[in-house]
């Protein structure tokens, strides 16, 4: 079994791993000890795209300096195999984000058509802001007079145009033009403007089939096009339409870590990604009817908590506390206090069902595309047309289950306050100029050196490295060196658990320049900007920085760097690729899936900089990782002539 202290940096997590072991319940931390990864697959050089293989191409003992004659049965080189595997990861990741986006767009369509009472257009300002980006007019001309167009009409057209982005026959994605003009021109020059979201994924599957594309550069061209369809397409549409349906987040206060669960409350943990379902559950669980029902059942109330990106979605819009990161999902059940865990899509361990079997927890799957084979799992399929009824059924199930709790409940007493809910709009509010209204204050402080640059630190946990340690070390090292951090996904949750998402953090961890700015403005040095699809907010924030002036003409000019210290999902690879192609130097930790093909890897790590101004890098040591980012930021400062 795993050593709890070696497995996680977080004390609550350590306590729950220990408890699981005492109870004889196996978790991913234990499996990581017994299940070793395949080194060849890990390095990207195992090809299983046909029935003649798998062809495994280990790195030769002496390296590949004197040439590399490794090949598979068909002759595919290590570069071809690694590039195929890499862009298949991009395809899977882009699909996950974009299918989530499509689902939101479909609910948006139902709301626009008024087919559902549960969902309405909540944020009209945001609707009016995105409509022109989709070439939907917000005014009409009648008799020479310019009039505001009917909101319902605009919503319907936005829904139609947005949904069309997944499968239109001609043209290119409309949001690409939201990028700075030189960036758009660069994509055009390299032939990587995505046509529609689905097509770019399909083309990856075709090109990586046996005997099709056998040039790693050409394969990566499609990988880039597909990743851009994620970042500036599916993910950005998901964020925007969610904001219109559920409200654009603004800073609010909450808490993070397993300690948010309450012994005397009905605890409902929502885990997954699409806020379509969780929005309803939150609304229903807060209703007086359900609170009364919970009290009748002997509980003091209902405590909601989130895991993974669902957590970030309901945190940023409703202040629902974060129960934990990706690697804490089993542990929430191991408290013995989880009356129901509701899951939808992505990042959900199948082992949750095995853990739930050892406790009273009802595990409920809700999405038609994500079920579990174990027979103790309930499936309540969620549909926007009867969303409130579904949510009520789920919340009632949890309340009814409260009485079945065992005596043995242990909730770790660890949690920290967080401020979350930042975004393009609120950063402008806090760090904009009072007269100019753009990102003037932020830019000004970067130019004068109080803020050295911007770090975007995001992504998963990976059980192959100590839970949260790399996340927190990278972030602390960046803010210590006056780099302001934007965070999403499980990194944001890790930062919340550690207490880094509060303005008070500034005095403790920041360099003097960043501390001064944070204290003056009253913001944390680490800004939680949402879930992983909300990395699109980071792309748009970077674009706003370019627009505000003084820091170059393109995203690649800005003193900024990206990082995913503990990544593990294919989604992270898609994100990394669109961030790189948007001009940002991006460092991944833990492992890198192309290390078995050094020539291809060099293409990603070095040649990409000449093409896109942004490139990949890999550094498992978190301090070195942060300093690679800082070195890149300094290089950009120097190029801008603002290095003092
Ligand atoms: Ni992002 Fe969110 Fe977490 Fe990784 Fe999974 S939850 S979409 S993939 S593990 S950050």
XYZ file of C-alpha atoms and ligand atoms in Angstrom:
654
model
C 0.000 0.000 0.000
C 0.939 3.643 -0.407
C 2.719 5.740 2.198
C 0.105 8.448 2.847
C 2.654 11.193 3.526
C 4.670 10.368 0.419
C 1.465 10.190 -1.636
C 0.090 13.636 -0.839
C 1.229 17.033 0.309
C -2.202 17.671 1.788
C -2.873 16.603 5.387
C -6.598 15.929 4.872
C -5.691 13.641 1.987
C -3.053 11.845 4.042
C -5.576 11.250 6.821
C -8.117 9.782 4.434
C -5.588 7.544 2.652
C -4.610 6.182 6.061
C -8.233 5.668 7.019
C -8.940 3.860 3.744
C -6.035 1.528 4.417
C -7.210 0.886 7.989
C -10.636 0.010 6.633
C -9.173 -2.182 3.902
C -10.537 -0.002 1.115
C -8.172 0.326 -1.844
C -7.610 3.722 -3.501
C -5.697 4.959 -6.548
C -2.753 5.794 -4.290
C -2.367 2.088 -3.426
C -2.827 0.983 -7.018
C -0.090 3.394 -8.085
C 2.327 1.394 -5.941
C 1.498 -1.964 -7.517
C 0.686 -0.898 -11.071
C 3.757 0.394 -12.877
C 3.383 2.284 -16.155
C 4.752 0.906 -19.427
C 7.864 2.877 -20.246
C 7.498 2.613 -24.000
C 3.876 3.693 -24.067
C 4.734 6.423 -21.609
C 7.367 7.775 -24.007
C 4.935 7.825 -26.912
C 6.596 5.143 -29.005
C 4.126 2.275 -28.826
C 1.915 2.101 -31.916
C -1.303 0.107 -31.643
C -3.191 1.652 -34.501
C -3.480 -1.632 -36.408
C -3.729 -5.372 -35.872
C -0.117 -6.151 -36.822
C 1.229 -4.564 -33.656
C 1.469 -3.191 -31.117
C 4.873 -2.123 -32.392
C 6.979 -1.044 -29.432
C 10.004 1.126 -30.158
C 12.119 1.583 -27.014
C 14.852 4.197 -27.086
C 18.171 2.535 -27.997
C 20.566 2.239 -25.038
C 23.093 4.652 -26.481
C 20.470 7.228 -27.493
C 19.750 8.295 -31.056
C 22.679 10.658 -31.653
C 24.130 8.402 -34.344
C 20.845 8.055 -36.149
C 17.553 6.424 -35.399
C 16.578 3.443 -37.506
C 13.750 2.222 -35.301
C 10.619 1.369 -37.216
C 7.340 -0.501 -36.886
C 6.074 -3.289 -39.202
C 4.813 -0.731 -41.722
C 7.981 1.298 -41.416
C 6.517 4.029 -39.210
C 9.367 5.824 -37.457
C 9.485 6.751 -33.776
C 8.672 10.338 -34.798
C 5.616 9.311 -36.766
C 4.371 7.056 -33.968
C 4.905 9.647 -31.245
C 3.284 12.383 -33.337
C 0.281 10.173 -34.097
C -0.152 9.291 -30.444
C 0.281 12.910 -29.428
C -2.354 14.279 -31.774
C -4.744 11.461 -30.891
C -4.473 12.798 -27.349
C -5.276 16.248 -28.713
C -8.291 14.789 -30.539
C -9.587 13.100 -27.388
C -9.029 16.179 -25.259
C -10.576 18.564 -27.770
C -13.526 16.182 -28.092
C -14.105 16.121 -24.350
C -14.118 19.911 -24.009
C -16.046 20.455 -27.201
C -18.691 17.810 -26.620
C -19.254 19.423 -23.242
C -19.582 22.721 -25.140
C -22.030 21.163 -27.587
C -24.192 19.896 -24.734
C -24.292 23.412 -23.266
C -25.118 24.818 -26.712
C -28.031 22.378 -27.025
C -29.408 23.395 -23.640
C -28.894 26.993 -24.699
C -30.961 26.261 -27.811
C -33.758 24.754 -25.672
C -33.677 27.845 -23.477
C -33.737 30.174 -26.491
C -36.680 28.261 -27.926
C -38.354 28.363 -24.506
C -38.752 24.612 -24.478
C -37.586 24.385 -20.883
C -38.573 26.324 -17.755
C -35.454 25.274 -15.910
C -32.974 27.240 -18.030
C -33.223 30.865 -19.052
C -30.988 33.513 -20.513
C -29.607 34.925 -17.304
C -26.826 37.253 -18.384
C -28.142 39.497 -21.133
C -25.034 41.708 -21.066
C -22.853 38.738 -21.898
C -25.260 37.655 -24.639
C -25.014 41.090 -26.226
C -21.255 40.962 -25.907
C -20.789 37.598 -27.633
C -23.467 37.969 -30.318
C -21.376 40.243 -32.572
C -18.460 37.778 -32.213
C -20.730 35.226 -33.860
C -21.859 37.738 -36.506
C -25.288 38.038 -34.899
C -26.657 41.581 -35.057
C -27.835 43.147 -31.809
C -29.548 46.097 -33.453
C -31.952 46.491 -36.358
C -32.563 49.388 -38.655
C -36.168 50.441 -39.155
C -37.091 53.539 -41.164
C -33.576 54.901 -40.859
C -33.599 54.401 -37.098
C -31.267 52.006 -35.275
C -33.205 50.005 -32.704
C -32.248 47.349 -30.164
C -33.064 43.917 -31.421
C -35.370 41.652 -29.435
C -33.356 39.612 -26.903
C -35.196 36.354 -27.628
C -34.455 36.773 -31.307
C -30.769 37.386 -30.621
C -30.596 34.366 -28.301
C -32.160 32.095 -30.876
C -29.792 33.213 -33.587
C -26.777 32.931 -31.276
C -27.866 29.369 -30.469
C -28.161 28.479 -34.145
C -24.855 30.040 -35.147
C -23.056 28.573 -32.145
C -24.311 25.027 -32.749
C -23.333 25.371 -36.376
C -19.693 25.824 -35.328
C -19.496 22.088 -34.626
C -20.382 20.987 -38.127
C -20.670 23.745 -40.682
C -19.772 22.830 -44.257
C -17.738 25.903 -45.128
C -15.655 28.686 -43.680
C -13.708 28.767 -40.428
C -14.486 29.116 -36.721
C -15.860 32.545 -35.953
C -14.084 33.054 -32.638
C -10.613 32.840 -34.212
C -10.879 36.528 -35.028
C -11.083 37.298 -31.300
C -7.338 36.654 -31.160
C -4.992 39.582 -31.874
C -4.839 40.186 -35.644
C -1.168 39.133 -36.040
C -1.975 35.808 -34.351
C -4.873 35.157 -36.686
C -2.649 35.959 -39.667
C 0.009 33.570 -38.381
C -2.513 30.734 -38.122
C -3.681 31.549 -41.611
C -0.122 31.498 -42.924
C 0.514 28.062 -41.418
C -2.802 26.708 -42.666
C -4.134 25.842 -39.218
C -7.389 27.827 -39.070
C -9.962 25.267 -37.888
C -12.931 24.786 -40.228
C -15.411 23.295 -37.798
C -14.909 21.580 -34.460
C -15.985 18.034 -35.327
C -14.116 17.940 -38.612
C -10.740 18.618 -37.039
C -11.192 15.676 -34.677
C -12.326 13.358 -37.474
C -9.378 14.377 -39.594
C -6.964 13.465 -36.798
C -8.510 10.009 -36.582
C -8.162 9.629 -40.335
C -4.627 10.917 -40.587
C -3.416 8.677 -37.761
C -4.993 5.523 -39.225
C -2.413 3.095 -40.592
C -0.845 4.241 -43.775
C -2.008 7.831 -43.965
C 0.038 10.803 -42.687
C 3.687 9.853 -42.119
C 5.337 13.204 -41.575
C 5.445 14.374 -37.970
C 5.381 18.021 -39.027
C 2.288 17.540 -41.108
C 0.658 15.487 -38.341
C 1.349 18.312 -35.882
C -0.187 20.804 -38.265
C -3.466 18.960 -37.853
C -2.857 18.576 -34.113
C -2.547 22.356 -33.890
C -5.648 22.958 -35.964
C -7.681 20.609 -33.783
C -6.335 22.103 -30.547
C -7.233 25.605 -31.764
C -10.740 24.298 -32.457
C -10.830 23.383 -28.769
C -9.415 26.552 -27.202
C -10.855 29.156 -29.535
C -13.890 26.986 -30.370
C -15.485 24.333 -28.194
C -14.061 25.486 -24.874
C -14.647 29.170 -25.539
C -18.211 28.531 -26.633
C -18.765 26.391 -23.518
C -17.540 29.215 -21.280
C -19.522 31.925 -23.054
C -22.798 30.046 -23.278
C -22.497 28.890 -19.663
C -21.968 32.494 -18.625
C -25.055 33.599 -20.545
C -27.184 30.763 -19.140
C -25.909 30.722 -15.571
C -24.317 34.129 -15.102
C -20.807 35.489 -15.586
C -18.806 34.832 -12.415
C -17.745 37.682 -10.152
C -15.460 37.363 -7.140
C -17.040 35.632 -4.168
C -15.937 33.830 -1.052
C -16.041 30.160 -0.156
C -13.898 27.328 1.231
C -11.869 24.365 0.029
C -10.902 20.829 1.077
C -12.656 17.782 2.506
C -13.226 19.653 5.767
C -16.170 21.435 4.126
C -18.261 18.284 4.596
C -20.461 18.367 7.713
C -21.260 15.503 10.027
C -24.738 16.749 10.900
C -25.715 17.686 7.337
C -26.733 15.692 4.302
C -23.563 15.800 2.179
C -23.982 15.797 -1.576
C -20.802 15.726 -3.630
C -21.086 16.716 -7.294
C -18.256 15.544 -9.471
C -17.569 15.900 -13.169
C -17.697 18.779 -15.615
C -20.923 20.047 -17.162
C -22.611 22.711 -15.037
C -25.911 22.020 -16.801
C -26.779 19.394 -14.209
C -24.986 20.801 -11.184
C -26.670 24.205 -11.575
C -30.031 22.498 -11.103
C -28.902 20.397 -8.171
C -27.525 23.473 -6.416
C -30.761 25.381 -7.014
C -32.914 22.492 -5.781
C -30.734 21.741 -2.745
C -31.038 25.384 -1.665
C -34.836 25.357 -1.899
C -36.803 25.575 1.332
C -38.717 22.454 0.367
C -35.537 20.358 0.321
C -34.046 21.976 3.410
C -37.254 21.141 5.305
C -37.157 17.633 3.929
C -33.573 17.246 5.155
C -34.545 18.503 8.606
C -37.382 15.978 8.778
C -34.769 13.341 8.040
C -32.816 14.434 11.116
C -30.115 16.519 9.424
C -29.369 20.166 10.131
C -29.326 20.996 6.442
C -27.757 20.116 3.112
C -24.044 20.605 2.458
C -22.990 20.604 -1.161
C -19.410 20.170 -2.285
C -17.706 19.825 -5.635
C -14.885 17.737 -7.051
C -12.974 18.412 -10.276
C -14.234 21.056 -12.682
C -17.868 20.804 -11.644
C -16.529 22.063 -8.340
C -15.027 25.096 -10.057
C -18.227 25.788 -12.013
C -20.518 25.817 -8.967
C -17.918 27.597 -6.879
C -17.442 30.482 -9.294
C -21.161 31.078 -9.795
C -22.677 30.094 -6.426
C -19.891 29.916 -3.878
C -20.430 26.174 -3.334
C -17.275 24.968 -1.573
C -14.621 22.785 -3.179
C -14.435 19.322 -1.614
C -11.231 18.442 -3.399
C -9.204 17.747 -6.488
C -9.250 14.841 -8.935
C -7.219 12.597 -6.604
C -9.551 13.146 -3.650
C -12.693 11.726 -5.275
C -12.457 8.324 -3.601
C -11.544 9.995 -0.314
C -14.759 12.028 -0.134
C -16.648 8.724 0.130
C -14.137 7.289 2.595
C -15.184 9.953 5.140
C -18.330 7.868 5.567
C -20.287 11.131 5.400
C -21.020 11.299 1.681
C -24.720 10.562 1.297
C -24.687 10.860 -2.466
C -22.027 11.391 -5.083
C -23.452 12.625 -8.355
C -21.258 12.338 -11.421
C -21.647 13.331 -15.052
C -18.665 13.205 -17.413
C -14.835 13.187 -17.407
C -12.226 12.481 -14.732
C -14.512 10.086 -12.846
C -12.830 6.973 -11.434
C -14.655 3.728 -12.096
C -13.312 2.668 -8.706
C -15.764 5.071 -7.052
C -18.311 2.279 -7.394
C -16.074 -0.152 -5.485
C -15.426 2.406 -2.752
C -19.122 3.329 -2.515
C -19.929 -0.365 -1.986
C -18.004 -0.255 1.305
C -20.105 2.656 2.601
C -23.728 3.824 2.477
C -22.971 6.320 -0.339
C -25.320 6.382 -3.296
C -23.301 6.787 -6.456
C -25.403 8.271 -9.237
C -24.401 8.530 -12.880
C -26.445 11.031 -14.864
C -25.134 11.232 -18.396
C -26.149 8.928 -21.261
C -22.557 8.721 -22.468
C -21.004 7.917 -19.085
C -22.328 4.874 -17.201
C -20.638 2.316 -14.947
C -20.890 -1.451 -15.105
C -21.022 -2.092 -11.332
C -24.498 -2.973 -10.052
C -24.488 -0.668 -7.020
C -24.481 2.398 -9.278
C -27.759 4.197 -9.904
C -28.338 5.832 -13.262
C -30.681 8.801 -13.301
C -30.498 10.254 -16.746
C -30.578 13.967 -16.783
C -32.526 15.835 -19.435
C -32.963 19.584 -19.727
C -36.666 19.151 -20.407
C -37.305 17.729 -16.929
C -34.212 19.073 -15.210
C -35.857 20.229 -11.979
C -37.626 16.899 -11.448
C -34.366 15.006 -12.043
C -32.472 17.236 -9.633
C -35.204 16.828 -6.985
C -35.100 13.084 -7.338
C -31.338 13.096 -6.822
C -31.395 15.435 -3.818
C -34.221 13.435 -2.191
C -32.297 10.223 -2.677
C -29.369 11.755 -0.839
C -31.575 12.974 2.008
C -33.315 9.593 2.313
C -29.892 8.004 2.490
C -28.776 10.163 5.459
C -30.296 7.706 7.962
C -28.272 4.843 6.487
C -24.965 6.380 7.514
C -22.762 4.213 9.686
C -21.512 5.319 13.100
C -17.986 5.558 11.773
C -17.746 8.988 10.198
C -14.413 10.808 9.993
C -14.262 14.156 8.247
C -10.753 15.624 8.164
C -10.783 18.991 9.892
C -8.893 20.834 7.211
C -10.174 23.558 4.926
C -9.173 27.057 3.878
C -11.045 30.166 2.767
C -10.959 31.018 -0.933
C -11.871 33.948 -3.133
C -12.831 32.725 -6.591
C -14.871 33.840 -9.581
C -12.388 35.919 -11.526
C -12.640 36.303 -15.280
C -11.935 38.632 -18.170
C -14.594 41.034 -16.938
C -13.617 41.118 -13.263
C -9.891 41.375 -13.987
C -10.762 44.426 -16.022
C -12.763 45.767 -13.083
C -9.928 45.222 -10.597
C -6.897 45.818 -12.788
C -8.310 48.100 -15.443
C -7.902 51.841 -15.540
C -10.696 53.980 -14.140
C -10.802 56.039 -17.327
C -9.483 53.704 -19.957
C -11.508 50.713 -18.840
C -9.090 48.224 -20.368
C -6.271 46.264 -18.752
C -4.355 49.494 -18.294
C -3.415 49.063 -14.602
C -2.240 45.500 -15.138
C -0.136 46.475 -18.131
C 1.201 49.531 -16.370
C 2.360 47.429 -13.426
C 3.984 44.903 -15.743
C 5.773 47.712 -17.562
C 6.964 49.360 -14.331
C 8.123 45.968 -13.092
C 6.008 45.621 -9.948
C 4.483 42.638 -11.688
C 7.166 40.674 -13.514
C 4.749 38.802 -15.713
C 1.784 36.473 -15.883
C 1.819 32.752 -15.141
C -1.087 30.525 -16.118
C -0.831 27.433 -13.917
C -3.498 24.848 -14.571
C -4.350 21.193 -14.890
C -4.765 17.905 -13.151
C -3.269 15.832 -10.398
C -1.248 12.798 -11.376
C -0.884 9.932 -8.930
C 2.647 9.341 -10.246
C 3.796 12.410 -8.365
C 3.065 13.651 -4.822
C -0.476 15.031 -4.834
C -0.509 18.871 -5.005
C 3.178 19.332 -4.197
C 4.303 20.426 -7.659
C 1.199 22.602 -8.091
C 1.848 24.533 -4.907
C 5.611 24.746 -5.267
C 5.364 26.165 -8.787
C 2.700 28.704 -7.809
C 4.499 29.846 -4.647
C 7.793 30.217 -6.518
C 6.101 32.313 -9.206
C 4.374 34.725 -6.831
C 7.543 34.984 -4.747
C 9.170 36.261 -7.931
C 6.382 38.786 -8.594
C 4.633 36.729 -11.251
C 0.846 37.026 -10.924
C -0.859 33.652 -11.401
C -4.082 32.803 -13.189
C -5.316 29.341 -12.313
C -8.020 26.895 -13.397
C -8.935 23.242 -12.981
C -7.401 21.119 -10.278
C -4.505 23.533 -9.794
C -7.074 26.112 -8.711
C -8.525 23.637 -6.219
C -5.048 22.774 -4.911
C -4.310 26.499 -4.435
C -7.633 26.908 -2.638
C -6.897 24.032 -0.282
C -3.559 25.626 0.583
C -5.094 29.045 1.236
C -3.379 30.739 -1.703
C -6.612 32.186 -3.109
C -6.979 34.944 -0.527
C -5.693 38.533 -0.589
C -3.860 37.809 2.692
C -1.545 35.445 0.803
C 0.144 38.477 -0.714
C 2.053 39.461 2.452
C 3.100 35.897 3.173
C 4.269 34.562 -0.184
C 4.649 37.383 -2.720
C 7.613 39.370 -3.815
C 7.393 43.065 -2.820
C 6.096 44.337 -6.170
C 3.248 41.881 -6.565
C 2.398 42.174 -2.858
C 2.037 45.937 -3.242
C -0.284 45.640 -6.229
C -2.416 42.962 -4.557
C -2.713 44.960 -1.352
C -3.620 48.159 -3.189
C -6.216 46.520 -5.371
C -7.386 43.973 -2.796
C -7.005 40.838 -4.876
C -5.240 37.528 -4.258
C -1.957 37.011 -6.154
C -3.459 33.801 -7.505
C -6.661 34.430 -9.435
C -9.080 31.540 -9.802
C -10.582 31.926 -13.285
C -12.649 28.749 -13.405
C -12.780 25.266 -14.818
C -10.632 23.792 -17.575
C -12.916 24.968 -20.390
C -12.419 28.391 -18.802
C -8.818 28.349 -19.945
C -10.520 30.218 -22.761
C -10.812 33.084 -20.253
C -7.011 33.074 -20.037
C -6.718 33.294 -23.839
C -9.071 36.271 -23.843
C -7.372 37.915 -20.861
C -4.050 37.636 -22.719
C -5.725 39.204 -25.738
C -6.998 42.073 -23.564
C -3.453 42.621 -22.300
C -2.270 42.939 -25.907
C -5.116 45.334 -26.710
C -4.431 47.554 -23.696
C -1.071 48.429 -25.250
C 2.557 48.740 -24.258
C 3.284 45.008 -24.216
C 3.655 44.173 -27.882
C 1.288 43.340 -30.663
C 0.665 39.650 -30.170
C 0.174 37.202 -27.289
C 3.687 35.882 -27.914
C 5.100 39.325 -27.011
C 3.548 39.376 -23.527
C 5.769 38.369 -20.570
C 3.716 35.285 -19.787
C 4.147 31.525 -19.481
C 1.901 28.512 -19.006
C 2.264 25.459 -16.821
C 0.585 22.161 -15.924
C 2.779 20.750 -13.149
C 0.811 17.544 -12.506
C -1.069 16.946 -15.748
C -2.475 13.541 -16.650
C -5.498 13.899 -18.965
C -5.663 14.056 -22.739
C -7.545 17.317 -22.256
C -4.363 18.798 -20.796
C -2.468 17.956 -23.994
C -5.104 19.683 -26.113
C -4.982 22.718 -23.834
C -1.188 22.774 -23.920
C -1.190 22.641 -27.689
C -3.657 25.502 -28.172
C -1.863 27.616 -25.586
C 1.473 27.003 -27.340
C -0.076 27.749 -30.741
C -1.505 30.939 -29.243
C 2.062 32.052 -28.551
C 2.715 31.000 -24.961
C 5.723 29.056 -23.638
C 4.224 26.112 -21.742
C 5.928 23.758 -19.297
C 4.510 20.383 -18.269
C 5.625 18.394 -15.238
C 5.536 14.708 -14.206
C 6.037 13.087 -17.604
C 6.024 13.996 -21.280
C 4.403 11.723 -23.868
C 6.945 12.221 -26.662
C 10.214 11.580 -24.821
C 10.853 8.381 -26.805
C 11.066 10.345 -30.058
C 13.735 13.027 -29.508
C 13.556 14.532 -32.998
C 9.806 15.029 -32.806
C 10.136 16.345 -29.268
C 12.723 18.874 -30.384
C 10.236 20.048 -32.990
C 7.702 20.769 -30.210
C 10.236 22.213 -27.771
C 12.357 24.326 -30.104
C 11.131 24.681 -33.681
C 7.667 25.657 -32.509
C 9.050 28.850 -31.007
C 10.225 30.010 -34.415
C 6.823 29.267 -35.879
C 4.336 30.252 -33.172
C 6.395 32.222 -30.666
C 5.275 29.666 -28.102
C 6.668 26.195 -27.440
C 6.432 23.185 -25.160
C 8.840 22.266 -22.401
C 9.074 19.575 -19.758
C 10.432 19.923 -16.231
C 9.410 17.612 -13.384
C 11.326 19.539 -10.700
C 8.836 22.229 -9.599
C 11.394 24.872 -8.627
C 13.272 24.524 -11.911
C 9.884 24.409 -13.625
C 8.941 27.805 -12.175
C 12.327 29.255 -13.025
C 12.080 28.153 -16.630
C 8.838 30.119 -16.793
C 10.439 33.127 -15.115
C 13.408 32.990 -17.520
C 10.978 33.078 -20.453
C 9.093 35.993 -18.881
C 12.393 37.855 -18.472
C 13.298 37.127 -22.086
C 10.016 38.711 -23.178
C 10.580 41.702 -20.889
C 13.966 42.203 -22.452
C 12.539 42.038 -25.968
C 10.020 44.712 -24.983
C 12.767 46.866 -23.481
C 11.161 46.872 -20.034
C 13.858 44.919 -18.198
C 15.349 46.998 -15.447
Ni -9.044 19.545 -16.210
Fe -11.243 19.259 -14.975
Fe -8.855 18.171 -12.964
Fe -7.428 17.550 -14.986
Fe -9.753 16.530 -14.717
S -10.979 17.910 -13.468
S -11.126 19.461 -17.032
S -8.718 17.238 -16.644
S -8.122 16.280 -13.430
S -7.675 19.609 -14.221
